[in-house]
Amino acid sequence: MRRQLPILIVFVSGVFMVIQYFIPHESFEFIYEYAMDWIIIIGIFAMLLGLWSLTRASVSKVQAKAPGWGFSVMTLVGLATMLFLGFYKGNKSIAEGTFFMDLFWYIYTPIQATMFSLLAFYIASAAYRAFRVRTVLATILLVTALIIMLRLIPLGPISGVNQWLASWILTVPNMAAKRAIWIGVGLGATATALKIIFGIERAYMGKD
Amino acid sequence: MNFYERLMQLDRRWIYLGVAIAVTIPVLAPFKVPVYITPEAKAVYEFVENTKPGEIIFLAIDYDPNAMAELHPMARTIMRQSFSRGIRLIISALSQNGPGMAEQLISQISKEYNKKNGVDYVYLGYKPYPGITILAMGQNFRIPFPTDYYGTPLDSLPMMDGVRNYDDVKGIISIVAGNIAEYWINYANGRYKAKVFFGVTGVMTADYYPFLQSGQLFGLLGGLKGASEYERLAKQEGVATEGMSIQTVAHLVIIAFIVVGNIGFFMSKKKKR
Amino acid sequence: MKKTKAVLFSILIILFFFNLSFPQENLSPLPPTEVRASDTPNDNGHSITVTWKLSGDDGADKKNVVAYEILRSDSPTGEFIVRGMVPAGNNTYQDRGAKEKEDKNYFHPHKDFYYKVRAKTLNSYSESEVAGPAQAYGEWFHLGKLPVFVGTVTFTIMVLAFISLARKGKEFYVRPLAGIDAVDDAIGRATEMGRPILYILGLGSAADIATIASFTILNRIAKKTAEHKTKIIVPCNDPIVMSVAQETVKAGYLDAGRPDMYKEENIFYLTSMQFAYVAAVNGIMLREQTATNFYLGKFYAESLILAETGSVAGSIQISGTDEIAQIPFFVAATDFTLIGEELYAASAYLGREPLLLGALKAQDLAKAIVMISLALGALAASFHLGFFLKLFTVQM
Amino acid sequence: METIGIWIAALLTLGIFSFLYKDNPFYKFCESLFVGISAGYWFVTTFWQVFMPKLADNLIAGRFYYMIGAIFGVLMLLRLFPKIGWLSRWSLALVVGTTAGLYFTRYLVSNGMVQVQNTIIPLYVKGNLSQTIGNLVIVIGTFSGLIYFFFSKEHKGAFGGLAKLGIWFLMLSFGASFGYTVMSRMSLLIGRMDYLLGTWLGLIR
C-alpha cells in the first residue's frame, strides 16, 4: 500500500497522458482537462504546507532567540499583514487601491525590481572573472562575448563588419549549439520521464 | 601581491562601482556617444528625406504600450521629421491596445508643428483582423476605414481627395511589434508591391534581416539601437540616444574591466616565467 | 426569404468591410469553385474543414477579390449564416463548433451541414455552389502525430531493453564527467572546513523533469553528507518540492545508515516568489558560510545572482540546468556546470545504479540515431529529396 | 500616500543595493520583510485568482469531478501528521505521473522531432555562398555538439576531435548569449536609477 500504490498511480497516470497525446477524441480531451485542473488544485492545497514551514521556522528562531531573530519577526509581520489585508474584506481585499495593493506596489515591487537589477552588477563582475585567455574554451567564450558586446560600440570602419559578424554568430553557430543542447535535453528528459513512469527512478518517493 | 596580480583580482566592489558610475553619470549629465549607423536604418531615413513636401507617407503604429520603450522614439522621430519637411501622413494603428497611445502621440506632435487633422495628416485608427485590413487597404483605404478615428468620413477629408490606396502613397513605414509585420510583407509588399519599411523591437530584429536581403523590405530599424540611429540621423536626439549612450558607456566599462583582467593575467604569467 | 435578406444585409453592415456608398466598378467577381466540405481530420470532432479553388479574380494583378466569406446551413436550400472570413489568396477554412452540448453552436455528431463560399470585392460578391453534406466526428488516432508515435514506441523499447540488459548484469561503460568527479571533492571540502553544504533545487515545481532529476542527485549527495556528518541545507521555493526534498534527504540518510542525523528543519520552504527567494538564499550563503553550493534543476534569471553571491562567499559551486538561457551564466560564474543533458545523466553517474546507467545507454543510442538522421537528412535535402523531412514532420 | 510610498520604495531599493557592499542589517531587514510580504502576497492572490475559480466555483456549479482534485489536495496536507503522512505520496504520485507523461511527448516533439526537422537543410544552396556556408556550419555544429553529449565513448582520437569541436560551438554560443544579455540587464539597472534619481529625488525629468 505504502510504496506499491503510488508507483501504480504514477504508471497509470503517466501512460494515460502519453496515450492521450495521440488521441484527439473529446472523451480523452475531457479527462485530460480535469487531470490538469486536479494538479493545480493539489498545488493550491500544498501552499498551506509552505506557509506552515515558513511560519514554524521563523517562530522557532524567535523562541530560541537565535542570532538575527528580530528579522524573523519582520518576516512574520510581513506575512501576517498580507494575509490579514488579503482576506478581511473578502474577495474585494485585493482590488486595486486597497492597502494590500499599496504594499504590493511600494514594498514588493521595488524590492523585486532592485533584486533583478543586481544582475547588471553581477554580469559585469562575472565577465571580469570568467573572461580570461586562460584556456582555449575560456578564450572562445571571451572573444564571442566581446564581439557581441562591441556591436553597441562605435568602432569606425570596423563597425559594419563587426555588426555583420555579431548577427551571423547569433543566427548560425549559436543556433547550431542550441539545437545540440535542445536535442540532448530532449533525450535526457524523455528518458527520465520514462524512468519515472516505469518506477525505475523513484528517489523522489523517499523511503520508510 | 604585485601590481599585475592586483589587476587580476580586483575586489568586485570596484567593478560594481564602475557599473554604477557608468549608468548614473550619463543620466545626470547627458552626453552624446557616437553611434554607428547601419545601412538599413539609413535607408529608412533617406526614404523620408527624399519624399517631397506634400507627398504622402503611410505610417503604421502597430504596437501597444508594452513595446513603447523601444518603438515610441522611432514613431516620434519619423513623425517629426515628416511634419518638419511638409510631408503628409496617413496613420493607422492595427495593434489592439495601441490606438489610444498612438492618438496621444499624434495630437502631441501635430500640435508642435501646427499640423491640421484632415489636411496634413489623417488618423485612421484601429480595425480588427490586421491581415484583412492591410489587404483591403491595398484596394482602397475606405474599405476598412470608411471614416477616420474621429468618425469623419474619409471622403470629406481634403487630404484624402484622390487618395485611394497604397499606389497613392510613397511608401509604408510600419513601427511594429509582433506578427502584424508579416502581413505587411506578405500583403502590402507581396500583393500590392508597396515599398515597406520597418521599425521593430530588439528581439525581432534578427528575424527580419532576411527580408532585407530578399528585397521584400526596404529599410529596418532594430530596437533601441535602431531608434537611436534614427534620432541621430534626423538630428533629434532624445530618449533613445540617451538610453543608448548609457548602454554604450556601460558596455565599454565591462569591456574595460575584461581587458584589465586579461592584462593582469598576461603580465603576471610572463613575470612568473 | 425576405428575412434571409435582412439578415444578410445586417451582417454586411456589421462587417466593416462594406461601404455601400462607394463608387467603383460594380462587377461581380468570378465565384470560388470546387468547394468541398468534410470532417476535419485528427480532431476532437468539433469542426468541419471547407476548401475551395480561388476565384478567377483573386490574384496579385487583378486586385479584385478582397476576402472569402464562409457560410453554413442545415439544409442545401435553407438559411445560410456567415461563419467566418479569410483574406483573399487563402483557400481553406476550419469551421469550429462549441464544445458544450448546450451551446447552439455545438456540432452534433453525424448531423449534416452544407457550405457556400462567397468571394467578395469592394462592393459586390458572388457565391459558389452549395457543398455538402458534411459531418463532424472525432477521431481515435491523430495520424499527423504518427512520427511521434513511432518515436515514442522505439525509444520506450530501447530504454526498456537496455534496462533489462542491465538487470541481467551487463556492465556498461560511461566516460568520466568533470562535474560529477567534482561532487565528491566538494563534499570532502565542506567536511574538512566544518561548514555546511547548500543544495538549491531551482525554481521548478515537483512536476518538472529537471527537478525530479535533481531529487535523485540530492538523494545521492544527502547519503554522502550523512556519511561525512556534514550539514546539508535545502531552502525550497515550492511547498511540494520541499515535501519531496525532505523525503529524499531522509532516504539518503537512511541509505547511509544514519537516520538519527536527519534534521527536517534544514529542508525548508521560503517563498514562491522568484526574487524574494533569491534574496533569502543570498543571505543564507553569507551567514551560514556554506562551503559548497549545488544549483541543480530549473533556473531562470536568478542563476547569476546566486552564483555571484556564492563566489563572494568563497564557496565551491557546482551547477546544472536544462534551461538553455541560463547555462552561459553558470558556466561563467560557477566552478563546474552540468550542461543540459549532463544534468539528467548525473543521477545515473552518482548512484552507479545499473538500471539508470542502462537508460543512459538508450539515450546514447537514440542520439546516434538522431545524428545519422541529421546527416542523411541534410544529404537528402541537398539533392532535393523531400521525403526524408516528412519522416520528422509533426502536424499539431 | 504616494509620497510616503515613494520614500519607502526608494529606501528599500537602497537597502537591497547595500548588499553589494556587504551583508548588513539594512539588507537583512529588506530581505526578511520581502520574504514575508511575498509569501503572503502569493498565498492571497493564488487563493482568490486560482483556488476560488478553479475549485470553489466549479464545486458550487455542481461539477463534482473537481472533488477528486480536492481529495488529493487534502491527502497532500496529511504530511503534517507523521503517522499518516505517507498518504501524501498518492497525491505526489498523481502530480509526478501526470506531468511525466505530459512532458514525455512534449519534449520528444519540441526538443527532438522539431529540432531534427529544422536541421534537415541542404548543404549546398545553388548560387548562394553565404547560405551554403551557414547551413554547413549549422549541420556540423549540431552534429559535433551531439557528439560532445555522448556518454558511452571516451573523448579520444577522431571522435574526441569532433567532441572538442562540439564544445567549442557550445562555448561560442554561451559567449554570444552572455554578451547579448548585458544590454537587457543594464536596462533593468537604468530603470532603478531613473526611479531613484527621477521619481524620488527629482534630479532628472
Short mmCIF file of N, CA and C in Angstrom, two decimals, chain D residues 84-196:
data_model
loop_
_atom_site.label_atom_id
_atom_site.label_comp_id
_atom_site.label_asym_id
_atom_site.label_seq_id
_atom_site.Cartn_x
_atom_site.Cartn_y
_atom_site.Cartn_z
N ILE D 84 0.21 9.41 9.36
CA ILE D 84 -0.47 9.14 8.10
C ILE D 84 0.14 9.93 6.95
N GLY D 85 1.32 10.48 7.22
CA GLY D 85 1.97 11.32 6.20
C GLY D 85 2.19 10.60 4.89
N TRP D 86 2.36 9.28 4.95
CA TRP D 86 2.67 8.53 3.72
C TRP D 86 1.53 8.64 2.69
N LEU D 87 0.34 8.99 3.16
CA LEU D 87 -0.78 9.13 2.21
C LEU D 87 -0.53 10.24 1.20
N SER D 88 0.29 11.22 1.60
CA SER D 88 0.55 12.33 0.68
C SER D 88 1.26 11.86 -0.57
N ARG D 89 1.87 10.67 -0.50
CA ARG D 89 2.56 10.16 -1.68
C ARG D 89 1.59 9.88 -2.82
N TRP D 90 0.35 9.59 -2.49
CA TRP D 90 -0.61 9.34 -3.56
C TRP D 90 -0.79 10.60 -4.40
N SER D 91 -0.93 11.73 -3.71
CA SER D 91 -1.09 12.99 -4.46
C SER D 91 0.16 13.27 -5.26
N LEU D 92 1.30 13.07 -4.60
CA LEU D 92 2.57 13.32 -5.26
C LEU D 92 2.68 12.44 -6.51
N ALA D 93 2.27 11.17 -6.36
CA ALA D 93 2.35 10.24 -7.48
C ALA D 93 1.48 10.73 -8.63
N LEU D 94 0.32 11.26 -8.32
CA LEU D 94 -0.56 11.76 -9.37
C LEU D 94 0.09 12.94 -10.10
N VAL D 95 0.64 13.85 -9.31
CA VAL D 95 1.29 15.03 -9.91
C VAL D 95 2.45 14.59 -10.80
N VAL D 96 3.32 13.77 -10.25
CA VAL D 96 4.53 13.39 -10.97
C VAL D 96 4.20 12.53 -12.19
N GLY D 97 3.32 11.57 -12.02
CA GLY D 97 2.97 10.68 -13.12
C GLY D 97 2.34 11.45 -14.27
N THR D 98 1.36 12.26 -13.94
CA THR D 98 0.66 13.02 -14.98
C THR D 98 1.63 13.90 -15.76
N THR D 99 2.44 14.64 -15.02
CA THR D 99 3.32 15.56 -15.73
C THR D 99 4.45 14.83 -16.45
N ALA D 100 4.89 13.71 -15.90
CA ALA D 100 5.93 12.95 -16.61
C ALA D 100 5.39 12.52 -17.97
N GLY D 101 4.15 12.03 -17.97
CA GLY D 101 3.54 11.63 -19.24
C GLY D 101 3.37 12.80 -20.17
N LEU D 102 2.97 13.90 -19.61
CA LEU D 102 2.75 15.11 -20.41
C LEU D 102 4.05 15.60 -21.03
N TYR D 103 5.09 15.66 -20.19
CA TYR D 103 6.37 16.18 -20.67
C TYR D 103 7.04 15.21 -21.64
N PHE D 104 6.75 13.92 -21.47
CA PHE D 104 7.40 12.95 -22.35
C PHE D 104 7.16 13.31 -23.81
N THR D 105 5.88 13.44 -24.18
CA THR D 105 5.61 13.75 -25.58
C THR D 105 6.03 15.18 -25.92
N ARG D 106 5.87 16.06 -24.96
CA ARG D 106 6.21 17.45 -25.24
C ARG D 106 7.69 17.60 -25.59
N TYR D 107 8.56 17.00 -24.77
CA TYR D 107 10.00 17.08 -25.04
C TYR D 107 10.36 16.33 -26.31
N LEU D 108 9.72 15.18 -26.50
CA LEU D 108 10.03 14.38 -27.68
C LEU D 108 9.76 15.20 -28.95
N VAL D 109 8.66 15.93 -28.93
CA VAL D 109 8.30 16.70 -30.12
C VAL D 109 9.13 17.98 -30.23
N SER D 110 9.07 18.82 -29.18
CA SER D 110 9.68 20.14 -29.34
C SER D 110 11.20 20.09 -29.27
N ASN D 111 11.76 19.20 -28.48
CA ASN D 111 13.22 19.13 -28.39
C ASN D 111 13.83 18.10 -29.32
N GLY D 112 13.01 17.14 -29.75
CA GLY D 112 13.55 16.11 -30.62
C GLY D 112 13.15 16.34 -32.06
N MET D 113 11.93 15.92 -32.38
CA MET D 113 11.42 15.97 -33.75
C MET D 113 11.62 17.33 -34.40
N VAL D 114 11.15 18.38 -33.74
CA VAL D 114 11.16 19.70 -34.37
C VAL D 114 12.58 20.17 -34.64
N GLN D 115 13.49 19.91 -33.69
CA GLN D 115 14.88 20.34 -33.89
C GLN D 115 15.52 19.59 -35.04
N VAL D 116 15.27 18.27 -35.09
CA VAL D 116 15.83 17.49 -36.19
C VAL D 116 15.26 18.01 -37.51
N GLN D 117 13.96 18.23 -37.51
CA GLN D 117 13.28 18.74 -38.70
C GLN D 117 13.91 20.06 -39.17
N ASN D 118 14.20 20.95 -38.23
CA ASN D 118 14.77 22.25 -38.60
C ASN D 118 16.20 22.14 -39.09
N THR D 119 16.86 21.04 -38.72
CA THR D 119 18.27 20.92 -39.08
C THR D 119 18.44 20.15 -40.39
N ILE D 120 17.35 19.59 -40.90
CA ILE D 120 17.45 18.92 -42.20
C ILE D 120 17.39 19.99 -43.28
N ILE D 121 18.58 20.52 -43.61
CA ILE D 121 18.65 21.62 -44.57
C ILE D 121 19.70 21.27 -45.61
N PRO D 122 19.55 21.76 -46.82
CA PRO D 122 20.52 21.41 -47.86
C PRO D 122 21.91 21.95 -47.54
N LEU D 123 22.93 21.13 -47.81
CA LEU D 123 24.30 21.53 -47.52
C LEU D 123 24.86 22.41 -48.64
N TYR D 124 24.14 22.41 -49.75
CA TYR D 124 24.62 23.23 -50.85
C TYR D 124 23.44 23.99 -51.43
N VAL D 125 23.52 25.31 -51.39
CA VAL D 125 22.46 26.13 -51.98
C VAL D 125 23.03 26.80 -53.20
N LYS D 126 22.45 26.49 -54.34
CA LYS D 126 23.00 26.96 -55.61
C LYS D 126 23.03 28.49 -55.66
N GLY D 127 24.18 29.02 -55.96
CA GLY D 127 24.28 30.46 -56.19
C GLY D 127 24.18 31.31 -54.94
N ASN D 128 24.23 30.67 -53.78
CA ASN D 128 24.15 31.45 -52.54
C ASN D 128 25.21 30.95 -51.57
N LEU D 129 26.38 31.53 -51.68
CA LEU D 129 27.52 31.05 -50.91
C LEU D 129 27.28 31.22 -49.42
N SER D 130 26.75 32.39 -49.02
CA SER D 130 26.64 32.64 -47.58
C SER D 130 25.65 31.67 -46.95
N GLN D 131 24.58 31.33 -47.69
CA GLN D 131 23.64 30.37 -47.10
C GLN D 131 24.22 28.97 -47.09
N THR D 132 25.00 28.64 -48.11
CA THR D 132 25.65 27.34 -48.14
C THR D 132 26.56 27.19 -46.91
N ILE D 133 27.37 28.21 -46.67
CA ILE D 133 28.27 28.15 -45.52
C ILE D 133 27.46 28.08 -44.22
N GLY D 134 26.44 28.94 -44.13
CA GLY D 134 25.60 28.95 -42.93
C GLY D 134 25.00 27.59 -42.66
N ASN D 135 24.43 26.96 -43.69
CA ASN D 135 23.83 25.65 -43.49
C ASN D 135 24.84 24.61 -43.07
N LEU D 136 26.01 24.65 -43.71
CA LEU D 136 27.07 23.71 -43.35
C LEU D 136 27.43 23.86 -41.88
N VAL D 137 27.61 25.10 -41.46
CA VAL D 137 28.00 25.36 -40.08
C VAL D 137 26.92 24.86 -39.12
N ILE D 138 25.66 25.09 -39.46
CA ILE D 138 24.58 24.64 -38.57
C ILE D 138 24.59 23.11 -38.44
N VAL D 139 24.71 22.42 -39.58
CA VAL D 139 24.67 20.96 -39.52
C VAL D 139 25.88 20.42 -38.76
N ILE D 140 27.08 20.94 -39.10
CA ILE D 140 28.29 20.47 -38.43
C ILE D 140 28.23 20.80 -36.93
N GLY D 141 27.78 22.00 -36.60
CA GLY D 141 27.71 22.42 -35.20
C GLY D 141 26.77 21.54 -34.40
N THR D 142 25.59 21.29 -34.95
CA THR D 142 24.63 20.45 -34.24
C THR D 142 25.18 19.04 -34.06
N PHE D 143 25.75 18.52 -35.15
CA PHE D 143 26.29 17.16 -35.14
C PHE D 143 27.40 17.02 -34.09
N SER D 144 28.37 17.94 -34.13
CA SER D 144 29.50 17.79 -33.20
C SER D 144 29.06 18.10 -31.77
N GLY D 145 28.09 18.99 -31.62
CA GLY D 145 27.56 19.26 -30.29
C GLY D 145 26.96 18.00 -29.69
N LEU D 146 26.26 17.22 -30.51
CA LEU D 146 25.67 15.98 -30.01
C LEU D 146 26.75 14.98 -29.65
N ILE D 147 27.84 14.97 -30.45
CA ILE D 147 28.96 14.07 -30.12
C ILE D 147 29.47 14.39 -28.71
N TYR D 148 29.54 15.68 -28.40
CA TYR D 148 30.04 16.05 -27.08
C TYR D 148 29.18 15.41 -25.98
N PHE D 149 27.88 15.33 -26.22
CA PHE D 149 26.99 14.79 -25.19
C PHE D 149 26.95 13.26 -25.15
N PHE D 150 27.77 12.64 -25.98
CA PHE D 150 27.80 11.18 -25.99
C PHE D 150 28.49 10.66 -24.73
N PHE D 151 27.83 9.77 -23.99
CA PHE D 151 28.40 9.34 -22.72
C PHE D 151 29.14 8.01 -22.81
N SER D 152 28.88 7.25 -23.89
CA SER D 152 29.37 5.87 -23.92
C SER D 152 30.81 5.74 -24.38
N LYS D 153 31.37 6.81 -24.90
CA LYS D 153 32.68 6.66 -25.51
C LYS D 153 33.58 7.77 -25.01
N GLU D 154 34.79 7.42 -24.67
CA GLU D 154 35.71 8.43 -24.18
C GLU D 154 36.08 9.38 -25.31
N HIS D 155 36.32 10.66 -24.97
CA HIS D 155 36.65 11.64 -25.99
C HIS D 155 38.11 11.50 -26.40
N LYS D 156 38.35 10.57 -27.35
CA LYS D 156 39.72 10.32 -27.80
C LYS D 156 39.73 10.20 -29.32
N GLY D 157 40.86 10.46 -29.91
CA GLY D 157 41.02 10.28 -31.35
C GLY D 157 40.12 11.21 -32.15
N ALA D 158 39.67 10.68 -33.32
CA ALA D 158 38.83 11.49 -34.20
C ALA D 158 37.53 11.85 -33.49
N PHE D 159 37.00 10.89 -32.75
CA PHE D 159 35.77 11.12 -32.01
C PHE D 159 35.96 12.26 -31.01
N GLY D 160 37.12 12.20 -30.34
CA GLY D 160 37.44 13.26 -29.38
C GLY D 160 37.58 14.61 -30.07
N GLY D 161 38.14 14.59 -31.28
CA GLY D 161 38.28 15.83 -32.04
C GLY D 161 36.92 16.46 -32.32
N LEU D 162 35.98 15.61 -32.75
CA LEU D 162 34.64 16.10 -33.03
C LEU D 162 33.98 16.63 -31.75
N ALA D 163 34.17 15.90 -30.66
CA ALA D 163 33.59 16.33 -29.39
C ALA D 163 34.16 17.68 -28.99
N LYS D 164 35.46 17.86 -29.27
CA LYS D 164 36.10 19.13 -28.94
C LYS D 164 35.49 20.25 -29.77
N LEU D 165 35.30 19.97 -31.06
CA LEU D 165 34.64 20.95 -31.92
C LEU D 165 33.26 21.29 -31.35
N GLY D 166 32.59 20.25 -30.87
CA GLY D 166 31.27 20.44 -30.28
C GLY D 166 31.30 21.39 -29.11
N ILE D 167 32.25 21.18 -28.20
CA ILE D 167 32.30 22.06 -27.01
C ILE D 167 32.71 23.47 -27.41
N TRP D 168 33.49 23.58 -28.49
CA TRP D 168 33.81 24.94 -28.98
C TRP D 168 32.53 25.65 -29.43
N PHE D 169 31.71 24.92 -30.14
CA PHE D 169 30.43 25.51 -30.56
C PHE D 169 29.62 25.95 -29.34
N LEU D 170 29.59 25.06 -28.33
CA LEU D 170 28.81 25.40 -27.13
C LEU D 170 29.35 26.67 -26.49
N MET D 171 30.67 26.76 -26.37
CA MET D 171 31.27 27.93 -25.73
C MET D 171 30.99 29.21 -26.52
N LEU D 172 31.05 29.06 -27.84
CA LEU D 172 30.75 30.20 -28.70
C LEU D 172 29.33 30.68 -28.43
N SER D 173 28.43 29.73 -28.33
CA SER D 173 27.04 30.07 -28.09
C SER D 173 26.87 30.72 -26.71
N PHE D 174 27.58 30.19 -25.71
CA PHE D 174 27.46 30.76 -24.36
C PHE D 174 28.01 32.18 -24.33
N GLY D 175 29.14 32.37 -24.99
CA GLY D 175 29.71 33.72 -25.04
C GLY D 175 28.75 34.70 -25.70
N ALA D 176 28.14 34.24 -26.80
CA ALA D 176 27.21 35.11 -27.53
C ALA D 176 26.01 35.45 -26.66
N SER D 177 25.41 34.46 -26.00
CA SER D 177 24.23 34.75 -25.17
C SER D 177 24.61 35.67 -24.02
N PHE D 178 25.77 35.42 -23.44
CA PHE D 178 26.23 36.26 -22.33
C PHE D 178 26.33 37.71 -22.79
N GLY D 179 27.05 37.91 -23.89
CA GLY D 179 27.25 39.26 -24.39
C GLY D 179 25.94 39.93 -24.78
N TYR D 180 25.02 39.12 -25.31
CA TYR D 180 23.76 39.66 -25.78
C TYR D 180 22.87 40.09 -24.61
N THR D 181 23.02 39.40 -23.46
CA THR D 181 22.14 39.69 -22.33
C THR D 181 22.54 40.96 -21.59
N VAL D 182 23.79 41.38 -21.75
CA VAL D 182 24.26 42.54 -20.99
C VAL D 182 23.32 43.73 -21.15
N MET D 183 22.87 43.97 -22.39
CA MET D 183 22.05 45.14 -22.64
C MET D 183 20.76 45.14 -21.82
N SER D 184 20.07 43.99 -21.79
CA SER D 184 18.79 43.98 -21.07
C SER D 184 19.01 44.09 -19.56
N ARG D 185 20.13 43.55 -19.07
CA ARG D 185 20.41 43.66 -17.63
C ARG D 185 20.71 45.11 -17.26
N MET D 186 21.43 45.80 -18.16
CA MET D 186 21.73 47.20 -17.90
C MET D 186 20.43 48.02 -17.89
N SER D 187 19.50 47.69 -18.79
CA SER D 187 18.23 48.42 -18.81
C SER D 187 17.52 48.33 -17.47
N LEU D 188 17.62 47.15 -16.83
CA LEU D 188 16.97 46.99 -15.53
C LEU D 188 17.55 47.98 -14.53
N LEU D 189 18.87 48.08 -14.56
CA LEU D 189 19.53 48.99 -13.62
C LEU D 189 19.22 50.44 -13.95
N ILE D 190 19.20 50.75 -15.24
CA ILE D 190 18.86 52.12 -15.64
C ILE D 190 17.47 52.46 -15.12
N GLY D 191 16.57 51.49 -15.20
CA GLY D 191 15.21 51.70 -14.70
C GLY D 191 15.21 52.04 -13.21
N ARG D 192 16.01 51.33 -12.43
CA ARG D 192 16.07 51.59 -10.99
C ARG D 192 16.69 52.96 -10.71
N MET D 193 17.71 53.30 -11.50
CA MET D 193 18.38 54.59 -11.32
C MET D 193 17.41 55.72 -11.64
N ASP D 194 16.61 55.52 -12.69
CA ASP D 194 15.60 56.52 -13.04
C ASP D 194 14.65 56.72 -11.86
N TYR D 195 14.32 55.60 -11.21
CA TYR D 195 13.39 55.71 -10.08
C TYR D 195 14.03 56.52 -8.96
N LEU D 196 15.29 56.17 -8.64
CA LEU D 196 15.96 56.86 -7.54
C LEU D 196 16.21 58.33 -7.86
#
